[in-house]
PDB file of N, CA and C in Angstrom:
ATOM      1  N   MET L 277      71.798   0.972  32.682  1.00 75.00           N
ATOM      2  CA  MET L 277      72.024   1.391  34.051  1.00 75.00           C
ATOM      3  C   MET L 277      72.121   2.914  34.077  1.00 75.00           C
ATOM      4  N   PRO L 278      71.568   3.529  35.113  1.00 82.00           N
ATOM      5  CA  PRO L 278      71.614   4.990  35.211  1.00 82.00           C
ATOM      6  C   PRO L 278      72.999   5.508  35.582  1.00 82.00           C
ATOM      7  N   ILE L 279      73.252   6.726  35.183  1.00 85.00           N
ATOM      8  CA  ILE L 279      74.485   7.421  35.538  1.00 85.00           C
ATOM      9  C   ILE L 279      74.107   8.474  36.572  1.00 85.00           C
ATOM     10  N   TYR L 280      74.696   8.383  37.773  1.00 88.00           N
ATOM     11  CA  TYR L 280      74.390   9.313  38.853  1.00 88.00           C
ATOM     12  C   TYR L 280      75.556  10.262  39.070  1.00 88.00           C
ATOM     13  N   GLU L 281      75.242  11.503  39.443  1.00 91.00           N
ATOM     14  CA  GLU L 281      76.253  12.512  39.744  1.00 91.00           C
ATOM     15  C   GLU L 281      76.385  12.645  41.256  1.00 91.00           C
ATOM     16  N   TYR L 282      77.624  12.716  41.727  1.00 94.00           N
ATOM     17  CA  TYR L 282      77.913  12.906  43.145  1.00 94.00           C
ATOM     18  C   TYR L 282      78.776  14.149  43.293  1.00 94.00           C
ATOM     19  N   ALA L 283      78.640  14.821  44.451  1.00 94.00           N
ATOM     20  CA  ALA L 283      79.439  16.011  44.740  1.00 94.00           C
ATOM     21  C   ALA L 283      79.911  15.956  46.189  1.00 94.00           C
ATOM     22  N   CYS L 284      81.148  16.377  46.400  1.00 94.00           N
ATOM     23  CA  CYS L 284      81.710  16.463  47.742  1.00 94.00           C
ATOM     24  C   CYS L 284      81.699  17.929  48.154  1.00 94.00           C
ATOM     25  N   HIS L 285      81.061  18.219  49.290  1.00 92.00           N
ATOM     26  CA  HIS L 285      81.007  19.608  49.754  1.00 92.00           C
ATOM     27  C   HIS L 285      82.315  20.019  50.426  1.00 92.00           C
ATOM     28  N   ALA L 286      83.138  19.069  50.832  1.00 93.00           N
ATOM     29  CA  ALA L 286      84.395  19.382  51.503  1.00 93.00           C
ATOM     30  C   ALA L 286      85.482  19.793  50.508  1.00 93.00           C
ATOM     31  N   CYS L 287      85.693  19.017  49.459  1.00 94.00           N
ATOM     32  CA  CYS L 287      86.779  19.315  48.511  1.00 94.00           C
ATOM     33  C   CYS L 287      86.284  19.822  47.157  1.00 94.00           C
ATOM     34  N   GLY L 288      84.972  19.734  46.887  1.00 92.00           N
ATOM     35  CA  GLY L 288      84.412  20.242  45.633  1.00 92.00           C
ATOM     36  C   GLY L 288      84.456  19.260  44.471  1.00 92.00           C
ATOM     37  N   LEU L 289      84.841  18.019  44.729  1.00 93.00           N
ATOM     38  CA  LEU L 289      84.910  17.010  43.674  1.00 93.00           C
ATOM     39  C   LEU L 289      83.507  16.684  43.172  1.00 93.00           C
ATOM     40  N   GLU L 290      83.350  16.652  41.861  1.00 94.00           N
ATOM     41  CA  GLU L 290      82.098  16.213  41.236  1.00 94.00           C
ATOM     42  C   GLU L 290      82.442  15.070  40.297  1.00 94.00           C
ATOM     43  N   LYS L 291      81.716  13.961  40.438  1.00 93.00           N
ATOM     44  CA  LYS L 291      82.037  12.782  39.658  1.00 93.00           C
ATOM     45  C   LYS L 291      80.759  12.034  39.313  1.00 93.00           C
ATOM     46  N   GLU L 292      80.767  11.348  38.156  1.00 91.00           N
ATOM     47  CA  GLU L 292      79.630  10.538  37.721  1.00 91.00           C
ATOM     48  C   GLU L 292      79.965   9.065  37.912  1.00 91.00           C
ATOM     49  N   TYR L 293      78.934   8.302  38.303  1.00 91.00           N
ATOM     50  CA  TYR L 293      79.093   6.867  38.501  1.00 91.00           C
ATOM     51  C   TYR L 293      77.984   6.131  37.771  1.00 91.00           C
ATOM     52  N   LEU L 294      78.338   5.021  37.178  1.00 89.00           N
ATOM     53  CA  LEU L 294      77.381   4.134  36.532  1.00 89.00           C
ATOM     54  C   LEU L 294      76.982   3.095  37.575  1.00 89.00           C
ATOM     55  N   GLN L 295      75.739   3.205  38.081  1.00 88.00           N
ATOM     56  CA  GLN L 295      75.284   2.335  39.157  1.00 88.00           C
ATOM     57  C   GLN L 295      73.936   1.729  38.833  1.00 88.00           C
ATOM     58  N   LYS L 296      73.665   0.594  39.425  1.00 89.00           N
ATOM     59  CA  LYS L 296      72.328   0.017  39.351  1.00 89.00           C
ATOM     60  C   LYS L 296      71.404   0.845  40.237  1.00 89.00           C
ATOM     61  N   MET L 297      70.130   0.807  39.949  1.00 84.00           N
ATOM     62  CA  MET L 297      69.176   1.537  40.772  1.00 84.00           C
ATOM     63  C   MET L 297      69.090   0.930  42.174  1.00 84.00           C
ATOM     64  N   SER L 298      69.375  -0.342  42.296  1.00 90.00           N
ATOM     65  CA  SER L 298      69.304  -1.013  43.590  1.00 90.00           C
ATOM     66  C   SER L 298      70.576  -0.843  44.425  1.00 90.00           C
ATOM     67  N   ASP L 299      71.663  -0.297  43.844  1.00 91.00           N
ATOM     68  CA  ASP L 299      72.908  -0.094  44.588  1.00 91.00           C
ATOM     69  C   ASP L 299      72.734   0.994  45.638  1.00 91.00           C
ATOM     70  N   ALA L 300      73.441   0.829  46.751  1.00 92.00           N
ATOM     71  CA  ALA L 300      73.430   1.847  47.808  1.00 92.00           C
ATOM     72  C   ALA L 300      74.214   3.065  47.332  1.00 92.00           C
ATOM     73  N   PRO L 301      73.803   4.278  47.750  1.00 91.00           N
ATOM     74  CA  PRO L 301      74.551   5.467  47.343  1.00 91.00           C
ATOM     75  C   PRO L 301      75.958   5.466  47.952  1.00 91.00           C
ATOM     76  N   ILE L 302      76.887   6.083  47.241  1.00 93.00           N
ATOM     77  CA  ILE L 302      78.265   6.172  47.713  1.00 93.00           C
ATOM     78  C   ILE L 302      78.301   7.230  48.811  1.00 93.00           C
ATOM     79  N   ALA L 303      78.855   6.895  49.976  1.00 92.00           N
ATOM     80  CA  ALA L 303      78.806   7.796  51.128  1.00 92.00           C
ATOM     81  C   ALA L 303      80.137   8.483  51.410  1.00 92.00           C
ATOM     82  N   LYS L 304      81.233   7.998  50.848  1.00 94.00           N
ATOM     83  CA  LYS L 304      82.558   8.524  51.172  1.00 94.00           C
ATOM     84  C   LYS L 304      83.230   9.053  49.910  1.00 94.00           C
ATOM     85  N   CYS L 305      83.779  10.258  49.977  1.00 94.00           N
ATOM     86  CA  CYS L 305      84.460  10.885  48.837  1.00 94.00           C
ATOM     87  C   CYS L 305      85.736  10.110  48.518  1.00 94.00           C
ATOM     88  N   PRO L 306      85.942   9.733  47.247  1.00 92.00           N
ATOM     89  CA  PRO L 306      87.156   8.995  46.896  1.00 92.00           C
ATOM     90  C   PRO L 306      88.413   9.878  46.912  1.00 92.00           C
ATOM     91  N   SER L 307      88.253  11.191  46.876  1.00 91.00           N
ATOM     92  CA  SER L 307      89.391  12.097  46.833  1.00 91.00           C
ATOM     93  C   SER L 307      89.906  12.450  48.233  1.00 91.00           C
ATOM     94  N   CYS L 308      89.003  12.955  49.087  1.00 93.00           N
ATOM     95  CA  CYS L 308      89.439  13.422  50.404  1.00 93.00           C
ATOM     96  C   CYS L 308      88.986  12.525  51.550  1.00 93.00           C
ATOM     97  N   GLY L 309      88.071  11.586  51.285  1.00 92.00           N
ATOM     98  CA  GLY L 309      87.601  10.673  52.323  1.00 92.00           C
ATOM     99  C   GLY L 309      86.495  11.244  53.188  1.00 92.00           C
ATOM    100  N   SER L 310      85.996  12.410  52.860  1.00 92.00           N
ATOM    101  CA  SER L 310      84.932  13.046  53.636  1.00 92.00           C
ATOM    102  C   SER L 310      83.628  12.270  53.484  1.00 92.00           C
ATOM    103  N   THR L 311      82.802  12.310  54.523  1.00 92.00           N
ATOM    104  CA  THR L 311      81.485  11.672  54.454  1.00 92.00           C
ATOM    105  C   THR L 311      80.433  12.648  53.951  1.00 92.00           C
ATOM    106  N   ASP L 312      80.870  13.828  53.543  1.00 92.00           N
ATOM    107  CA  ASP L 312      79.955  14.845  53.005  1.00 92.00           C
ATOM    108  C   ASP L 312      79.846  14.694  51.478  1.00 92.00           C
ATOM    109  N   TYR L 313      79.779  13.474  51.012  1.00 94.00           N
ATOM    110  CA  TYR L 313      79.694  13.124  49.587  1.00 94.00           C
ATOM    111  C   TYR L 313      78.248  12.751  49.301  1.00 94.00           C
ATOM    112  N   VAL L 314      77.552  13.572  48.524  1.00 93.00           N
ATOM    113  CA  VAL L 314      76.113  13.382  48.322  1.00 93.00           C
ATOM    114  C   VAL L 314      75.782  13.203  46.846  1.00 93.00           C
ATOM    115  N   LYS L 315      74.687  12.490  46.622  1.00 90.00           N
ATOM    116  CA  LYS L 315      74.179  12.301  45.263  1.00 90.00           C
ATOM    117  C   LYS L 315      73.423  13.561  44.870  1.00 90.00           C
ATOM    118  N   LYS L 316      73.761  14.119  43.719  1.00 88.00           N
ATOM    119  CA  LYS L 316      73.083  15.327  43.246  1.00 88.00           C
ATOM    120  C   LYS L 316      71.720  14.962  42.661  1.00 88.00           C
ATOM    121  N   VAL L 317      70.790  15.874  42.798  1.00 81.00           N
ATOM    122  CA  VAL L 317      69.466  15.677  42.217  1.00 81.00           C
ATOM    123  C   VAL L 317      69.540  16.164  40.774  1.00 81.00           C
ATOM    124  N   SER L 318      69.411  15.244  39.846  1.00 76.00           N
ATOM    125  CA  SER L 318      69.468  15.584  38.424  1.00 76.00           C
ATOM    126  C   SER L 318      68.737  14.503  37.651  1.00 76.00           C
ATOM    127  N   ALA L 319      68.513  14.781  36.393  1.00 72.00           N
ATOM    128  CA  ALA L 319      67.897  13.772  35.526  1.00 72.00           C
ATOM    129  C   ALA L 319      68.930  12.680  35.302  1.00 72.00           C
ATOM    130  N   ALA L 320      68.591  11.493  35.686  1.00 59.00           N
ATOM    131  CA  ALA L 320      69.531  10.379  35.545  1.00 59.00           C
ATOM    132  C   ALA L 320      69.670  10.014  34.077  1.00 59.00           C
ATOM    133  N   GLY L 321      70.888   9.937  33.603  1.00 63.00           N
ATOM    134  CA  GLY L 321      71.146   9.504  32.233  1.00 63.00           C
ATOM    135  C   GLY L 321      71.279   7.995  32.209  1.00 63.00           C
ATOM    136  N   PHE L 322      71.133   7.410  31.045  1.00 66.00           N
ATOM    137  CA  PHE L 322      71.319   5.970  30.928  1.00 66.00           C
ATOM    138  C   PHE L 322      71.927   5.666  29.580  1.00 66.00           C
ATOM    139  N   GLN L 323      72.565   4.522  29.497  1.00 67.00           N
ATOM    140  CA  GLN L 323      73.236   4.106  28.271  1.00 67.00           C
ATOM    141  C   GLN L 323      72.607   2.819  27.772  1.00 67.00           C
ATOM    142  N   LEU L 324      72.362   2.761  26.480  1.00 70.00           N
ATOM    143  CA  LEU L 324      71.860   1.542  25.854  1.00 70.00           C
ATOM    144  C   LEU L 324      73.051   0.860  25.193  1.00 70.00           C
ATOM    145  N   LYS L 325      73.605  -0.105  25.869  1.00 70.00           N
ATOM    146  CA  LYS L 325      74.762  -0.815  25.336  1.00 70.00           C
ATOM    147  C   LYS L 325      74.375  -2.237  24.999  1.00 70.00           C
ATOM    148  N   GLY L 326      75.103  -2.800  24.080  1.00 67.00           N
ATOM    149  CA  GLY L 326      74.872  -4.190  23.712  1.00 67.00           C
ATOM    150  C   GLY L 326      74.121  -4.292  22.403  1.00 67.00           C
ATOM    151  N   THR L 327      73.988  -5.499  21.942  1.00 66.00           N
ATOM    152  CA  THR L 327      73.302  -5.724  20.677  1.00 66.00           C
ATOM    153  C   THR L 327      71.833  -5.984  20.917  1.00 66.00           C
ATOM    154  N   GLY L 328      71.044  -5.704  19.926  1.00 62.00           N
ATOM    155  CA  GLY L 328      69.655  -6.089  19.970  1.00 62.00           C
ATOM    156  C   GLY L 328      68.663  -5.008  20.336  1.00 62.00           C
ATOM    157  N   TRP L 329      69.086  -3.824  20.729  1.00 60.00           N
ATOM    158  CA  TRP L 329      68.114  -2.796  21.107  1.00 60.00           C
ATOM    159  C   TRP L 329      67.251  -2.405  19.923  1.00 60.00           C
ATOM    160  N   TYR L 330      67.863  -2.024  18.840  1.00 60.00           N
ATOM    161  CA  TYR L 330      67.078  -1.579  17.686  1.00 60.00           C
ATOM    162  C   TYR L 330      66.457  -2.760  16.960  1.00 60.00           C
ATOM    163  N   VAL L 331      67.223  -3.792  16.768  1.00 57.00           N
ATOM    164  CA  VAL L 331      66.780  -4.917  15.946  1.00 57.00           C
ATOM    165  C   VAL L 331      65.561  -5.602  16.557  1.00 57.00           C
ATOM    166  N   THR L 332      65.554  -5.781  17.847  1.00 58.00           N
ATOM    167  CA  THR L 332      64.451  -6.520  18.456  1.00 58.00           C
ATOM    168  C   THR L 332      63.294  -5.641  18.895  1.00 58.00           C
ATOM    169  N   ASP L 333      63.547  -4.397  19.260  1.00 58.00           N
ATOM    170  CA  ASP L 333      62.491  -3.574  19.837  1.00 58.00           C
ATOM    171  C   ASP L 333      61.882  -2.557  18.889  1.00 58.00           C
ATOM    172  N   PHE L 334      62.667  -1.974  18.022  1.00 58.00           N
ATOM    173  CA  PHE L 334      62.174  -0.863  17.230  1.00 58.00           C
ATOM    174  C   PHE L 334      62.257  -1.089  15.732  1.00 58.00           C
ATOM    175  N   ARG L 335      62.490  -2.287  15.309  1.00 57.00           N
ATOM    176  CA  ARG L 335      62.627  -2.568  13.884  1.00 57.00           C
ATOM    177  C   ARG L 335      61.278  -2.428  13.197  1.00 57.00           C
ATOM    178  N   ASN L 336      61.301  -1.889  11.989  1.00 61.00           N
ATOM    179  CA  ASN L 336      60.093  -1.752  11.185  1.00 61.00           C
ATOM    180  C   ASN L 336      59.646  -3.141  10.760  1.00 61.00           C
ATOM    181  N   LYS L 337      58.381  -3.422  10.895  1.00 62.00           N
ATOM    182  CA  LYS L 337      57.861  -4.742  10.540  1.00 62.00           C
ATOM    183  C   LYS L 337      57.832  -4.961   9.034  1.00 62.00           C
ATOM    184  N   ASN L 338      57.836  -3.887   8.233  1.00 63.00           N
ATOM    185  CA  ASN L 338      57.825  -3.992   6.778  1.00 63.00           C
ATOM    186  C   ASN L 338      59.214  -4.408   6.315  1.00 63.00           C
ATOM    187  N   THR L 339      59.303  -5.503   5.614  1.00 58.00           N
ATOM    188  CA  THR L 339      60.603  -6.001   5.168  1.00 58.00           C
ATOM    189  C   THR L 339      61.049  -5.396   3.854  1.00 58.00           C
ATOM    190  N   GLY L 340      60.205  -4.605   3.225  1.00 58.00           N
ATOM    191  CA  GLY L 340      60.569  -3.978   1.970  1.00 58.00           C
ATOM    192  C   GLY L 340      60.289  -4.835   0.760  1.00 58.00           C
ATOM    193  N   ARG L 341      59.790  -6.048   0.950  1.00 57.00           N
ATOM    194  CA  ARG L 341      59.465  -6.917  -0.172  1.00 57.00           C
ATOM    195  C   ARG L 341      58.041  -6.635  -0.624  1.00 57.00           C
ATOM    196  N   PRO L 342      57.799  -6.599  -1.923  1.00 57.00           N
ATOM    197  CA  PRO L 342      56.426  -6.400  -2.388  1.00 57.00           C
ATOM    198  C   PRO L 342      55.588  -7.640  -2.103  1.00 57.00           C
ATOM    199  N   ASP L 343      54.288  -7.430  -1.975  1.00 56.00           N
ATOM    200  CA  ASP L 343      53.374  -8.550  -1.756  1.00 56.00           C
ATOM    201  C   ASP L 343      53.393  -9.464  -2.967  1.00 56.00           C
ATOM    202  N   SER L 344      53.082 -10.725  -2.754  1.00 57.00           N
ATOM    203  CA  SER L 344      53.079 -11.671  -3.864  1.00 57.00           C
ATOM    204  C   SER L 344      51.924 -11.398  -4.812  1.00 57.00           C
ATOM    205  N   LYS L 345      50.813 -10.889  -4.289  1.00 60.00           N
ATOM    206  CA  LYS L 345      49.666 -10.544  -5.123  1.00 60.00           C
ATOM    207  C   LYS L 345      49.293  -9.097  -4.845  1.00 60.00           C
ATOM    208  N   PRO L 346      49.041  -8.304  -5.878  1.00 59.00           N
ATOM    209  CA  PRO L 346      48.671  -6.911  -5.636  1.00 59.00           C
ATOM    210  C   PRO L 346      47.316  -6.814  -4.951  1.00 59.00           C
ATOM    211  N   LYS L 347      47.142  -5.731  -4.173  1.00 60.00           N
ATOM    212  CA  LYS L 347      45.882  -5.505  -3.471  1.00 60.00           C
ATOM    213  C   LYS L 347      45.289  -4.183  -3.926  1.00 60.00           C
ATOM    214  N   ASP L 348      43.969  -4.116  -3.959  1.00 61.00           N
ATOM    215  CA  ASP L 348      43.322  -2.855  -4.299  1.00 61.00           C
ATOM    216  C   ASP L 348      43.195  -2.011  -3.027  1.00 61.00           C
ATOM    217  N   GLU L 349      42.534  -0.854  -3.113  1.00 63.00           N
ATOM    218  CA  GLU L 349      42.437   0.067  -1.993  1.00 63.00           C
ATOM    219  C   GLU L 349      41.727  -0.540  -0.787  1.00 63.00           C
ATOM    220  N   SER L 350      40.794  -1.448  -1.005  1.00 62.00           N
ATOM    221  CA  SER L 350      40.051  -2.038   0.109  1.00 62.00           C
ATOM    222  C   SER L 350      40.846  -3.132   0.808  1.00 62.00           C
ATOM    223  N   GLY L 351      41.999  -3.512   0.273  1.00 58.00           N
ATOM    224  CA  GLY L 351      42.836  -4.521   0.887  1.00 58.00           C
ATOM    225  C   GLY L 351      42.601  -5.918   0.360  1.00 58.00           C
ATOM    226  N   LYS L 352      41.671  -6.082  -0.559  1.00 61.00           N
ATOM    227  CA  LYS L 352      41.400  -7.408  -1.112  1.00 61.00           C
ATOM    228  C   LYS L 352      42.386  -7.693  -2.235  1.00 61.00           C
ATOM    229  N   GLU L 353      42.763  -8.952  -2.351  1.00 57.00           N
ATOM    230  CA  GLU L 353      43.679  -9.334  -3.417  1.00 57.00           C
ATOM    231  C   GLU L 353      42.942  -9.352  -4.746  1.00 57.00           C
ATOM    232  N   THR L 354      43.623  -8.891  -5.788  1.00 55.00           N
ATOM    233  CA  THR L 354      43.031  -8.893  -7.125  1.00 55.00           C
ATOM    234  C   THR L 354      43.905  -9.725  -8.037  1.00 55.00           C
ATOM    235  N   ALA L 355      43.333 -10.153  -9.117  1.00 55.00           N
ATOM    236  CA  ALA L 355      44.097 -10.926 -10.094  1.00 55.00           C
ATOM    237  C   ALA L 355      45.029  -9.977 -10.821  1.00 55.00           C
ATOM    238  N   SER L 356      46.283 -10.342 -10.942  1.00 52.00           N
ATOM    239  CA  SER L 356      47.253  -9.447 -11.553  1.00 52.00           C
ATOM    240  C   SER L 356      47.013  -9.281 -13.049  1.00 52.00           C
ATOM    241  N   THR L 357      46.446 -10.259 -13.726  1.00 52.00           N
ATOM    242  CA  THR L 357      46.223 -10.139 -15.164  1.00 52.00           C
ATOM    243  C   THR L 357      45.132  -9.122 -15.462  1.00 52.00           C
ATOM    244  N   ASP L 358      44.073  -9.078 -14.657  1.00 53.00           N
ATOM    245  CA  ASP L 358      43.013  -8.100 -14.880  1.00 53.00           C
ATOM    246  C   ASP L 358      43.531  -6.686 -14.669  1.00 53.00           C
ATOM    247  N   LYS L 359      44.322  -6.495 -13.645  1.00 55.00           N
ATOM    248  CA  LYS L 359      44.833  -5.162 -13.334  1.00 55.00           C
ATOM    249  C   LYS L 359      45.826  -4.709 -14.406  1.00 55.00           C
ATOM    250  N   THR L 360      46.651  -5.607 -14.895  1.00 53.00           N
ATOM    251  CA  THR L 360      47.622  -5.262 -15.929  1.00 53.00           C
ATOM    252  C   THR L 360      46.913  -4.872 -17.218  1.00 53.00           C
ATOM    253  N   ALA L 361      45.884  -5.584 -17.590  1.00 52.00           N
ATOM    254  CA  ALA L 361      45.145  -5.268 -18.812  1.00 52.00           C
ATOM    255  C   ALA L 361      44.475  -3.907 -18.688  1.00 52.00           C
ATOM    256  N   ALA L 362      43.953  -3.585 -17.536  1.00 53.00           N
ATOM    257  CA  ALA L 362      43.304  -2.288 -17.331  1.00 53.00           C
ATOM    258  C   ALA L 362      44.330  -1.162 -17.404  1.00 53.00           C
ATOM    259  N   ASN L 363      45.514  -1.369 -16.844  1.00 55.00           N
ATOM    260  CA  ASN L 363      46.541  -0.330 -16.863  1.00 55.00           C
ATOM    261  C   ASN L 363      47.039  -0.056 -18.274  1.00 55.00           C
ATOM    262  N   THR L 364      47.232  -1.070 -19.087  1.00 54.00           N
ATOM    263  CA  THR L 364      47.738  -0.848 -20.439  1.00 54.00           C
ATOM    264  C   THR L 364      46.700  -0.161 -21.301  1.00 54.00           C
ATOM    265  N   ALA L 365      45.438  -0.423 -21.050  1.00 55.00           N
ATOM    266  CA  ALA L 365      44.392   0.214 -21.850  1.00 55.00           C
ATOM    267  C   ALA L 365      44.291   1.698 -21.525  1.00 55.00           C
ATOM    268  N   THR L 366      44.478   2.074 -20.286  1.00 59.00           N
ATOM    269  CA  THR L 366      44.329   3.483 -19.908  1.00 59.00           C
ATOM    270  C   THR L 366      45.599   4.281 -20.126  1.00 59.00           C
ATOM    271  N   THR L 367      46.745   3.639 -20.179  1.00 60.00           N
ATOM    272  CA  THR L 367      47.986   4.386 -20.318  1.00 60.00           C
ATOM    273  C   THR L 367      48.471   4.500 -21.754  1.00 60.00           C
ATOM    274  N   THR L 368      47.801   3.883 -22.722  1.00 56.00           N
ATOM    275  CA  THR L 368      48.212   3.976 -24.118  1.00 56.00           C
ATOM    276  C   THR L 368      47.859   5.372 -24.628  1.00 56.00           C
ATOM    277  N   PRO L 369      48.857   6.125 -25.129  1.00 60.00           N
ATOM    278  CA  PRO L 369      48.557   7.480 -25.606  1.00 60.00           C
ATOM    279  C   PRO L 369      47.742   7.432 -26.905  1.00 60.00           C
ATOM    280  N   ALA L 370      46.925   8.441 -27.083  1.00 61.00           N
ATOM    281  CA  ALA L 370      46.120   8.532 -28.306  1.00 61.00           C
ATOM    282  C   ALA L 370      47.034   8.870 -29.487  1.00 61.00           C
ATOM    283  N   ALA L 371      46.644   8.425 -30.675  1.00 63.00           N
ATOM    284  CA  ALA L 371      47.442   8.695 -31.871  1.00 63.00           C
ATOM    285  C   ALA L 371      47.392  10.190 -32.160  1.00 63.00           C
ATOM    286  N   THR L 372      48.550  10.751 -32.429  1.00 68.00           N
ATOM    287  CA  THR L 372      48.597  12.186 -32.720  1.00 68.00           C
ATOM    288  C   THR L 372      48.741  12.386 -34.218  1.00 68.00           C
ATOM    289  N   THR L 373      48.117  13.419 -34.716  1.00 73.00           N
ATOM    290  CA  THR L 373      48.225  13.725 -36.148  1.00 73.00           C
ATOM    291  C   THR L 373      49.117  14.933 -36.311  1.00 73.00           C
ATOM    292  N   ALA L 374      49.815  14.978 -37.421  1.00 71.00           N
ATOM    293  CA  ALA L 374      50.698  16.104 -37.695  1.00 71.00           C
ATOM    294  C   ALA L 374      49.858  17.320 -38.050  1.00 71.00           C
ATOM    295  N   PRO L 375      50.271  18.501 -37.651  1.00 74.00           N
ATOM    296  CA  PRO L 375      49.511  19.701 -38.009  1.00 74.00           C
ATOM    297  C   PRO L 375      49.562  19.919 -39.519  1.00 74.00           C
ATOM    298  N   PRO L 376      48.518  20.493 -40.094  1.00 76.00           N
ATOM    299  CA  PRO L 376      48.515  20.715 -41.545  1.00 76.00           C
ATOM    300  C   PRO L 376      49.631  21.679 -41.956  1.00 76.00           C
ATOM    301  N   ALA L 377      50.163  21.452 -43.135  1.00 76.00           N
ATOM    302  CA  ALA L 377      51.227  22.312 -43.654  1.00 76.00           C
ATOM    303  C   ALA L 377      50.646  23.675 -44.010  1.00 76.00           C
ATOM    304  N   PRO L 378      51.410  24.737 -43.823  1.00 78.00           N
ATOM    305  CA  PRO L 378      50.904  26.075 -44.163  1.00 78.00           C
ATOM    306  C   PRO L 378      50.688  26.210 -45.680  1.00 78.00           C
ATOM    307  N   ALA L 379      49.685  26.953 -46.039  1.00 77.00           N
ATOM    308  CA  ALA L 379      49.364  27.164 -47.460  1.00 77.00           C
ATOM    309  C   ALA L 379      50.380  28.103 -48.087  1.00 77.00           C
ATOM    310  N   THR L 380      50.749  27.821 -49.330  1.00 77.00           N
ATOM    311  CA  THR L 380      51.700  28.686 -50.044  1.00 77.00           C
ATOM    312  C   THR L 380      50.972  29.427 -51.154  1.00 77.00           C
ATOM    313  N   ASP L 381      51.230  30.675 -51.387  1.00 66.00           N
ATOM    314  CA  ASP L 381      50.587  31.478 -52.435  1.00 66.00           C
ATOM    315  C   ASP L 381      51.425  31.625 -53.642  1.00 66.00           C
TER     316      ASP L 381
END
């Protein structure tokens, strides 16, 4: 529901009201009783109260669980055994040899 600002030109009272958009504007000042109580022109604020705003409307569809089968770049499912074998073959470091010992005279 929007929050509207009202001002009384007779006593100077300024007050905010939480009203439905379909509600009639307040015509009488609650402080002095003057009928010179007008709705100010301003950006109407609103409050999101209650449960379910984020969960139902803006929740990320990704649940954070990995897919049951890995996919390649094109989006097609691949066999996990083939991909695992390829990864181990390319990630195995080459055998390193020790540098030769310096010659002694």
